[in-house]
Amino acid sequence: EAQVTQNPRYLITVTGKKLTVTCSQNMNHEYMSWYRQDPGLGLRQIYYSMNVEVTDKGDVPEGYKVSRKEKRNFPLILESPSPNQTSLYFCASSSPAVGTNYEQYFGPGTRLTVT
Amino acid sequence: AQSVTQPDIHITVSEGASLELRCNYSYGATPYLFWYVQSPGQGLQLLLKYFSGDTLVQGIKGFEAEFKRSQSSFNLRKPSVHWSDAAEYFCAVRAIYNFNKFYFGSGTKLNVKP
Protein backbone atom coordinates (compact mmCIF):
# COMPACT_ATOMS: atom_id res chain seq x y z
CA GLU A 1 0.00 0.00 0.00
CA ALA A 2 1.31 3.44 -0.96
CA GLN A 3 1.75 5.47 2.15
CA VAL A 4 3.65 8.02 4.17
CA THR A 5 4.42 6.98 7.71
CA GLN A 6 5.46 9.12 10.65
CA ASN A 7 6.78 8.18 14.06
CA PRO A 8 5.99 8.80 16.77
CA ARG A 9 2.35 9.76 16.42
CA TYR A 10 2.29 11.45 19.81
CA LEU A 11 5.18 12.90 21.76
CA ILE A 12 5.40 14.87 24.98
CA THR A 13 8.82 16.25 25.80
CA VAL A 14 10.53 18.95 27.82
CA THR A 15 12.17 22.15 26.69
CA GLY A 16 15.66 21.64 25.32
CA LYS A 17 15.60 17.87 24.89
CA LYS A 18 16.56 17.01 21.34
CA LEU A 19 14.07 14.95 19.38
CA THR A 20 13.58 13.50 15.93
CA VAL A 21 10.35 12.78 14.13
CA THR A 22 10.79 10.25 11.38
CA CYS A 23 9.03 10.25 8.03
CA SER A 24 9.17 7.53 5.42
CA GLN A 25 7.42 7.02 2.08
CA ASN A 26 7.25 3.94 -0.12
CA MET A 27 6.25 5.62 -3.39
CA ASN A 28 9.74 6.48 -4.62
CA HIS A 29 8.83 10.16 -4.54
CA GLU A 30 11.56 12.71 -5.11
CA TYR A 31 9.85 15.51 -3.23
CA MET A 32 9.18 15.52 0.51
CA SER A 33 8.07 18.24 2.86
CA TRP A 34 7.31 19.00 6.50
CA TYR A 35 4.44 21.14 7.74
CA ARG A 36 3.16 22.30 11.06
CA GLN A 37 -0.51 22.86 11.69
CA ASP A 38 -1.71 25.37 14.27
CA PRO A 39 -5.30 26.44 14.97
CA GLY A 40 -6.38 29.31 12.76
CA LEU A 41 -3.17 29.22 10.72
CA GLY A 42 -3.66 26.16 8.55
CA LEU A 43 -0.54 24.30 7.47
CA ARG A 44 2.74 26.08 7.13
CA GLN A 45 5.71 24.64 5.34
CA ILE A 46 8.81 24.10 7.47
CA TYR A 47 11.32 22.50 5.12
CA TYR A 48 11.21 20.62 1.86
CA SER A 49 13.50 18.38 -0.11
CA MET A 50 13.62 18.03 -3.87
CA ASN A 51 15.75 14.90 -3.75
CA VAL A 52 18.52 13.18 -1.79
CA GLU A 53 20.88 15.70 -0.22
CA VAL A 54 18.82 18.62 -1.54
CA THR A 55 16.81 20.52 1.04
CA ASP A 56 15.55 24.06 1.45
CA LYS A 57 13.67 26.23 3.89
CA GLY A 58 9.94 26.73 3.81
CA ASP A 59 8.12 29.56 5.50
CA VAL A 60 8.78 28.65 9.15
CA PRO A 61 12.17 26.89 9.39
CA GLU A 62 13.44 28.45 12.63
CA GLY A 63 14.22 25.87 15.29
CA TYR A 64 14.11 22.91 12.92
CA LYS A 65 16.58 20.86 10.94
CA VAL A 66 16.10 18.19 8.31
CA SER A 67 18.21 15.73 6.40
CA ARG A 68 17.67 13.63 3.29
CA LYS A 69 20.26 10.89 3.10
CA GLU A 70 17.93 8.37 1.50
CA LYS A 71 15.12 8.96 -0.93
CA ARG A 72 12.47 7.35 1.24
CA ASN A 73 13.29 9.08 4.55
CA PHE A 74 13.04 12.70 5.61
CA PRO A 75 13.43 13.14 9.38
CA LEU A 76 12.57 16.36 11.18
CA ILE A 77 14.96 17.30 13.96
CA LEU A 78 14.33 19.68 16.83
CA GLU A 79 17.71 20.31 18.42
CA SER A 80 16.35 22.29 21.38
CA PRO A 81 12.57 22.21 21.41
CA SER A 82 10.65 25.09 22.93
CA PRO A 83 6.98 25.38 23.94
CA ASN A 84 6.16 27.41 20.82
CA GLN A 85 6.95 24.31 18.79
CA THR A 86 4.00 22.51 20.33
CA SER A 87 2.00 21.68 17.25
CA LEU A 88 0.68 19.02 14.90
CA TYR A 89 3.27 18.04 12.32
CA PHE A 90 2.69 16.51 8.92
CA CYS A 91 5.10 14.98 6.49
CA ALA A 92 4.17 14.81 2.81
CA SER A 93 5.65 13.49 -0.40
CA SER A 94 5.00 13.86 -4.09
CA SER A 95 6.47 13.09 -7.43
CA PRO A 96 7.25 15.80 -9.95
CA ALA A 97 6.53 13.36 -12.76
CA VAL A 98 4.26 14.61 -15.54
CA GLY A 99 0.68 13.59 -14.99
CA THR A 100 0.69 13.66 -11.22
CA ASN A 101 -0.04 17.38 -11.02
CA TYR A 102 2.36 17.44 -8.11
CA GLU A 103 -0.27 16.10 -5.73
CA GLN A 104 1.03 15.61 -2.20
CA TYR A 105 0.40 12.55 -0.07
CA PHE A 106 0.30 13.21 3.65
CA GLY A 107 1.33 11.17 6.63
CA PRO A 108 -1.02 10.71 9.61
CA GLY A 109 0.54 13.48 11.66
CA THR A 110 2.61 13.74 14.83
CA ARG A 111 1.23 15.65 17.77
CA LEU A 112 4.10 17.20 19.69
CA THR A 113 3.80 18.84 23.08
CA VAL A 114 6.78 20.67 24.55
CA THR A 115 6.48 21.57 28.23
CA ALA B 1 3.63 37.19 -1.54
CA GLN B 2 1.49 34.21 -2.33
CA SER B 3 -1.47 33.65 -0.04
CA VAL B 4 -4.59 31.57 0.27
CA THR B 5 -7.68 32.95 1.99
CA GLN B 6 -10.55 30.96 3.36
CA PRO B 7 -12.83 33.66 4.74
CA ASP B 8 -15.14 31.35 6.67
CA ILE B 9 -13.66 29.87 9.83
CA HIS B 10 -16.78 27.91 10.78
CA ILE B 11 -19.81 26.93 8.75
CA THR B 12 -22.87 25.03 9.94
CA VAL B 13 -25.30 23.47 7.49
CA SER B 14 -28.19 21.09 7.89
CA GLU B 15 -27.87 17.58 6.60
CA GLY B 16 -29.16 17.45 3.05
CA ALA B 17 -28.53 21.13 2.41
CA SER B 18 -26.09 22.40 -0.17
CA LEU B 19 -22.62 23.60 0.73
CA GLU B 20 -20.15 26.09 -0.67
CA LEU B 21 -16.76 26.74 0.90
CA ARG B 22 -14.87 29.73 -0.36
CA CYS B 23 -11.23 29.97 -1.33
CA ASN B 24 -9.34 32.88 -2.86
CA TYR B 25 -5.68 32.90 -3.77
CA SER B 26 -3.17 35.56 -4.50
CA TYR B 27 -0.63 34.61 -7.12
CA GLY B 28 0.78 36.02 -10.34
CA ALA B 29 -0.39 33.12 -12.48
CA THR B 30 -2.84 30.28 -12.17
CA PRO B 31 -1.29 27.88 -9.72
CA TYR B 32 -2.12 24.26 -9.13
CA LEU B 33 -5.16 24.26 -6.81
CA PHE B 34 -6.23 21.65 -4.30
CA TRP B 35 -8.88 20.98 -1.71
CA TYR B 36 -8.09 18.69 1.21
CA VAL B 37 -10.32 17.40 3.99
CA GLN B 38 -9.19 16.58 7.51
CA SER B 39 -11.49 14.55 9.73
CA PRO B 40 -10.96 14.88 13.49
CA GLY B 41 -7.69 13.28 14.52
CA GLN B 42 -6.86 12.30 10.97
CA GLY B 43 -4.42 13.33 8.30
CA LEU B 44 -5.27 15.18 5.11
CA GLN B 45 -7.12 13.56 2.27
CA LEU B 46 -7.20 15.04 -1.21
CA LEU B 47 -10.71 15.84 -2.42
CA LEU B 48 -9.90 17.30 -5.81
CA LYS B 49 -7.36 19.30 -7.77
CA TYR B 50 -7.17 21.69 -10.69
CA PHE B 51 -4.27 22.61 -12.91
CA SER B 52 -5.75 23.40 -16.32
CA GLY B 53 -8.66 22.67 -18.63
CA ASP B 54 -12.28 22.44 -17.60
CA THR B 55 -12.85 24.91 -14.79
CA LEU B 56 -15.36 22.67 -13.03
CA VAL B 57 -13.63 19.70 -11.46
CA GLN B 58 -15.17 16.70 -9.82
CA GLY B 59 -13.71 15.07 -6.77
CA ILE B 60 -14.36 12.28 -4.36
CA LYS B 61 -17.31 12.01 -1.96
CA GLY B 62 -19.57 14.02 -4.30
CA PHE B 63 -17.56 17.25 -4.07
CA GLU B 64 -16.84 19.59 -6.93
CA ALA B 65 -15.00 22.87 -7.27
CA GLU B 66 -15.07 25.67 -9.78
CA PHE B 67 -12.04 27.68 -10.77
CA LYS B 68 -12.76 31.31 -11.65
CA ARG B 69 -9.72 33.07 -12.98
CA SER B 70 -11.31 36.53 -12.92
CA GLN B 71 -12.05 36.18 -9.21
CA SER B 72 -8.92 34.18 -8.26
CA SER B 73 -11.26 31.75 -6.59
CA PHE B 74 -11.59 28.01 -6.28
CA ASN B 75 -14.76 27.37 -4.29
CA LEU B 76 -15.74 23.92 -3.13
CA ARG B 77 -19.33 22.76 -3.43
CA LYS B 78 -21.52 19.83 -2.59
CA PRO B 79 -25.22 19.67 -3.48
CA SER B 80 -26.33 17.64 -0.46
CA VAL B 81 -24.27 17.39 2.69
CA HIS B 82 -24.08 14.22 4.78
CA TRP B 83 -23.34 14.09 8.49
CA SER B 84 -20.06 12.33 7.68
CA ASP B 85 -18.87 15.46 5.84
CA ALA B 86 -18.30 17.22 9.16
CA ALA B 87 -14.58 17.97 9.10
CA GLU B 88 -12.10 20.74 8.42
CA TYR B 89 -11.45 21.69 4.82
CA PHE B 90 -8.28 23.25 3.49
CA CYS B 91 -7.67 24.97 0.20
CA ALA B 92 -4.09 24.85 -1.04
CA VAL B 93 -2.04 26.11 -3.95
CA ARG B 94 1.22 24.89 -5.42
CA ALA B 95 3.17 27.58 -7.18
CA ILE B 96 3.80 26.94 -10.86
CA TYR B 97 7.15 28.72 -10.96
CA ASN B 98 8.37 27.13 -7.76
CA PHE B 99 6.55 23.89 -7.33
CA ASN B 100 8.46 23.20 -4.15
CA LYS B 101 6.30 25.72 -2.31
CA PHE B 102 2.84 24.92 -1.07
CA TYR B 103 0.50 27.41 0.57
CA PHE B 104 -2.53 26.45 2.61
CA GLY B 105 -5.51 28.43 3.72
CA SER B 106 -6.36 28.59 7.40
CA GLY B 107 -9.16 26.08 7.01
CA THR B 108 -12.95 26.02 7.33
CA LYS B 109 -14.58 23.83 9.95
CA LEU B 110 -17.84 22.35 8.78
CA ASN B 111 -20.52 21.32 11.25
CA VAL B 112 -23.52 19.37 10.01
CA LYS B 113 -26.82 19.62 11.87
CA PRO B 114 -29.07 16.58 11.87
CSV table of C-alpha atoms in Angstrom, one decimal:
chain,number,residue,atom,x,y,z
A,1,GLU,CA,0.0,0.0,0.0
A,2,ALA,CA,1.3,3.4,-1.0
A,3,GLN,CA,1.8,5.5,2.2
A,4,VAL,CA,3.6,8.0,4.2
A,5,THR,CA,4.4,7.0,7.7
A,6,GLN,CA,5.5,9.1,10.7
A,7,ASN,CA,6.8,8.2,14.1
A,8,PRO,CA,6.0,8.8,16.8
A,9,ARG,CA,2.3,9.8,16.4
A,10,TYR,CA,2.3,11.4,19.8
A,11,LEU,CA,5.2,12.9,21.8
A,12,ILE,CA,5.4,14.9,25.0
A,13,THR,CA,8.8,16.3,25.8
A,14,VAL,CA,10.5,19.0,27.8
A,15,THR,CA,12.2,22.1,26.7
A,16,GLY,CA,15.7,21.6,25.3
A,17,LYS,CA,15.6,17.9,24.9
A,18,LYS,CA,16.6,17.0,21.3
A,19,LEU,CA,14.1,15.0,19.4
A,20,THR,CA,13.6,13.5,15.9
A,21,VAL,CA,10.3,12.8,14.1
A,22,THR,CA,10.8,10.2,11.4
A,23,CYS,CA,9.0,10.2,8.0
A,24,SER,CA,9.2,7.5,5.4
A,25,GLN,CA,7.4,7.0,2.1
A,26,ASN,CA,7.2,3.9,-0.1
A,27,MET,CA,6.2,5.6,-3.4
A,28,ASN,CA,9.7,6.5,-4.6
A,29,HIS,CA,8.8,10.2,-4.5
A,30,GLU,CA,11.6,12.7,-5.1
A,31,TYR,CA,9.8,15.5,-3.2
A,32,MET,CA,9.2,15.5,0.5
A,33,SER,CA,8.1,18.2,2.9
A,34,TRP,CA,7.3,19.0,6.5
A,35,TYR,CA,4.4,21.1,7.7
A,36,ARG,CA,3.2,22.3,11.1
A,37,GLN,CA,-0.5,22.9,11.7
A,38,ASP,CA,-1.7,25.4,14.3
A,39,PRO,CA,-5.3,26.4,15.0
A,40,GLY,CA,-6.4,29.3,12.8
A,41,LEU,CA,-3.2,29.2,10.7
A,42,GLY,CA,-3.7,26.2,8.5
A,43,LEU,CA,-0.5,24.3,7.5
A,44,ARG,CA,2.7,26.1,7.1
A,45,GLN,CA,5.7,24.6,5.3
A,46,ILE,CA,8.8,24.1,7.5
A,47,TYR,CA,11.3,22.5,5.1
A,48,TYR,CA,11.2,20.6,1.9
A,49,SER,CA,13.5,18.4,-0.1
A,50,MET,CA,13.6,18.0,-3.9
A,51,ASN,CA,15.8,14.9,-3.7
A,52,VAL,CA,18.5,13.2,-1.8
A,53,GLU,CA,20.9,15.7,-0.2
A,54,VAL,CA,18.8,18.6,-1.5
A,55,THR,CA,16.8,20.5,1.0
A,56,ASP,CA,15.5,24.1,1.4
A,57,LYS,CA,13.7,26.2,3.9
A,58,GLY,CA,9.9,26.7,3.8
A,59,ASP,CA,8.1,29.6,5.5
A,60,VAL,CA,8.8,28.7,9.2
A,61,PRO,CA,12.2,26.9,9.4
A,62,GLU,CA,13.4,28.5,12.6
A,63,GLY,CA,14.2,25.9,15.3
A,64,TYR,CA,14.1,22.9,12.9
A,65,LYS,CA,16.6,20.9,10.9
A,66,VAL,CA,16.1,18.2,8.3
A,67,SER,CA,18.2,15.7,6.4
A,68,ARG,CA,17.7,13.6,3.3
A,69,LYS,CA,20.3,10.9,3.1
A,70,GLU,CA,17.9,8.4,1.5
A,71,LYS,CA,15.1,9.0,-0.9
A,72,ARG,CA,12.5,7.3,1.2
A,73,ASN,CA,13.3,9.1,4.5
A,74,PHE,CA,13.0,12.7,5.6
A,75,PRO,CA,13.4,13.1,9.4
A,76,LEU,CA,12.6,16.4,11.2
A,77,ILE,CA,15.0,17.3,14.0
A,78,LEU,CA,14.3,19.7,16.8
A,79,GLU,CA,17.7,20.3,18.4
A,80,SER,CA,16.4,22.3,21.4
A,81,PRO,CA,12.6,22.2,21.4
A,82,SER,CA,10.6,25.1,22.9
A,83,PRO,CA,7.0,25.4,23.9
A,84,ASN,CA,6.2,27.4,20.8
A,85,GLN,CA,7.0,24.3,18.8
A,86,THR,CA,4.0,22.5,20.3
A,87,SER,CA,2.0,21.7,17.2
A,88,LEU,CA,0.7,19.0,14.9
A,89,TYR,CA,3.3,18.0,12.3
A,90,PHE,CA,2.7,16.5,8.9
A,91,CYS,CA,5.1,15.0,6.5
A,92,ALA,CA,4.2,14.8,2.8
A,93,SER,CA,5.7,13.5,-0.4
A,94,SER,CA,5.0,13.9,-4.1
A,95,SER,CA,6.5,13.1,-7.4
A,96,PRO,CA,7.3,15.8,-10.0
A,97,ALA,CA,6.5,13.4,-12.8
A,98,VAL,CA,4.3,14.6,-15.5
A,99,GLY,CA,0.7,13.6,-15.0
A,100,THR,CA,0.7,13.7,-11.2
A,101,ASN,CA,0.0,17.4,-11.0
A,102,TYR,CA,2.4,17.4,-8.1
A,103,GLU,CA,-0.3,16.1,-5.7
A,104,GLN,CA,1.0,15.6,-2.2
A,105,TYR,CA,0.4,12.5,-0.1
A,106,PHE,CA,0.3,13.2,3.6
A,107,GLY,CA,1.3,11.2,6.6
A,108,PRO,CA,-1.0,10.7,9.6
A,109,GLY,CA,0.5,13.5,11.7
A,110,THR,CA,2.6,13.7,14.8
A,111,ARG,CA,1.2,15.6,17.8
A,112,LEU,CA,4.1,17.2,19.7
A,113,THR,CA,3.8,18.8,23.1
A,114,VAL,CA,6.8,20.7,24.6
A,115,THR,CA,6.5,21.6,28.2
B,1,ALA,CA,3.6,37.2,-1.5
B,2,GLN,CA,1.5,34.2,-2.3
B,3,SER,CA,-1.5,33.6,0.0
B,4,VAL,CA,-4.6,31.6,0.3
B,5,THR,CA,-7.7,33.0,2.0
B,6,GLN,CA,-10.6,31.0,3.4
B,7,PRO,CA,-12.8,33.7,4.7
B,8,ASP,CA,-15.1,31.3,6.7
B,9,ILE,CA,-13.7,29.9,9.8
B,10,HIS,CA,-16.8,27.9,10.8
B,11,ILE,CA,-19.8,26.9,8.8
B,12,THR,CA,-22.9,25.0,9.9
B,13,VAL,CA,-25.3,23.5,7.5
B,14,SER,CA,-28.2,21.1,7.9
B,15,GLU,CA,-27.9,17.6,6.6
B,16,GLY,CA,-29.2,17.4,3.0
B,17,ALA,CA,-28.5,21.1,2.4
B,18,SER,CA,-26.1,22.4,-0.2
B,19,LEU,CA,-22.6,23.6,0.7
B,20,GLU,CA,-20.1,26.1,-0.7
B,21,LEU,CA,-16.8,26.7,0.9
B,22,ARG,CA,-14.9,29.7,-0.4
B,23,CYS,CA,-11.2,30.0,-1.3
B,24,ASN,CA,-9.3,32.9,-2.9
B,25,TYR,CA,-5.7,32.9,-3.8
B,26,SER,CA,-3.2,35.6,-4.5
B,27,TYR,CA,-0.6,34.6,-7.1
B,28,GLY,CA,0.8,36.0,-10.3
B,29,ALA,CA,-0.4,33.1,-12.5
B,30,THR,CA,-2.8,30.3,-12.2
B,31,PRO,CA,-1.3,27.9,-9.7
B,32,TYR,CA,-2.1,24.3,-9.1
B,33,LEU,CA,-5.2,24.3,-6.8
B,34,PHE,CA,-6.2,21.6,-4.3
B,35,TRP,CA,-8.9,21.0,-1.7
B,36,TYR,CA,-8.1,18.7,1.2
B,37,VAL,CA,-10.3,17.4,4.0
B,38,GLN,CA,-9.2,16.6,7.5
B,39,SER,CA,-11.5,14.6,9.7
B,40,PRO,CA,-11.0,14.9,13.5
B,41,GLY,CA,-7.7,13.3,14.5
B,42,GLN,CA,-6.9,12.3,11.0
B,43,GLY,CA,-4.4,13.3,8.3
B,44,LEU,CA,-5.3,15.2,5.1
B,45,GLN,CA,-7.1,13.6,2.3
B,46,LEU,CA,-7.2,15.0,-1.2
B,47,LEU,CA,-10.7,15.8,-2.4
B,48,LEU,CA,-9.9,17.3,-5.8
B,49,LYS,CA,-7.4,19.3,-7.8
B,50,TYR,CA,-7.2,21.7,-10.7
B,51,PHE,CA,-4.3,22.6,-12.9
B,52,SER,CA,-5.7,23.4,-16.3
B,53,GLY,CA,-8.7,22.7,-18.6
B,54,ASP,CA,-12.3,22.4,-17.6
B,55,THR,CA,-12.9,24.9,-14.8
B,56,LEU,CA,-15.4,22.7,-13.0
B,57,VAL,CA,-13.6,19.7,-11.5
B,58,GLN,CA,-15.2,16.7,-9.8
B,59,GLY,CA,-13.7,15.1,-6.8
B,60,ILE,CA,-14.4,12.3,-4.4
B,61,LYS,CA,-17.3,12.0,-2.0
B,62,GLY,CA,-19.6,14.0,-4.3
B,63,PHE,CA,-17.6,17.3,-4.1
B,64,GLU,CA,-16.8,19.6,-6.9
B,65,ALA,CA,-15.0,22.9,-7.3
B,66,GLU,CA,-15.1,25.7,-9.8
B,67,PHE,CA,-12.0,27.7,-10.8
B,68,LYS,CA,-12.8,31.3,-11.6
B,69,ARG,CA,-9.7,33.1,-13.0
B,70,SER,CA,-11.3,36.5,-12.9
B,71,GLN,CA,-12.0,36.2,-9.2
B,72,SER,CA,-8.9,34.2,-8.3
B,73,SER,CA,-11.3,31.7,-6.6
B,74,PHE,CA,-11.6,28.0,-6.3
B,75,ASN,CA,-14.8,27.4,-4.3
B,76,LEU,CA,-15.7,23.9,-3.1
B,77,ARG,CA,-19.3,22.8,-3.4
B,78,LYS,CA,-21.5,19.8,-2.6
B,79,PRO,CA,-25.2,19.7,-3.5
B,80,SER,CA,-26.3,17.6,-0.5
B,81,VAL,CA,-24.3,17.4,2.7
B,82,HIS,CA,-24.1,14.2,4.8
B,83,TRP,CA,-23.3,14.1,8.5
B,84,SER,CA,-20.1,12.3,7.7
B,85,ASP,CA,-18.9,15.5,5.8
B,86,ALA,CA,-18.3,17.2,9.2
B,87,ALA,CA,-14.6,18.0,9.1
B,88,GLU,CA,-12.1,20.7,8.4
B,89,TYR,CA,-11.5,21.7,4.8
B,90,PHE,CA,-8.3,23.2,3.5
B,91,CYS,CA,-7.7,25.0,0.2
B,92,ALA,CA,-4.1,24.8,-1.0
B,93,VAL,CA,-2.0,26.1,-3.9
B,94,ARG,CA,1.2,24.9,-5.4
B,95,ALA,CA,3.2,27.6,-7.2
B,96,ILE,CA,3.8,26.9,-10.9
B,97,TYR,CA,7.2,28.7,-11.0
B,98,ASN,CA,8.4,27.1,-7.8
B,99,PHE,CA,6.5,23.9,-7.3
B,100,ASN,CA,8.5,23.2,-4.1
B,101,LYS,CA,6.3,25.7,-2.3
B,102,PHE,CA,2.8,24.9,-1.1
B,103,TYR,CA,0.5,27.4,0.6
B,104,PHE,CA,-2.5,26.5,2.6
B,105,GLY,CA,-5.5,28.4,3.7
B,106,SER,CA,-6.4,28.6,7.4
B,107,GLY,CA,-9.2,26.1,7.0
B,108,THR,CA,-13.0,26.0,7.3
B,109,LYS,CA,-14.6,23.8,9.9
B,110,LEU,CA,-17.8,22.3,8.8
B,111,ASN,CA,-20.5,21.3,11.2
B,112,VAL,CA,-23.5,19.4,10.0
B,113,LYS,CA,-26.8,19.6,11.9
B,114,PRO,CA,-29.1,16.6,11.9
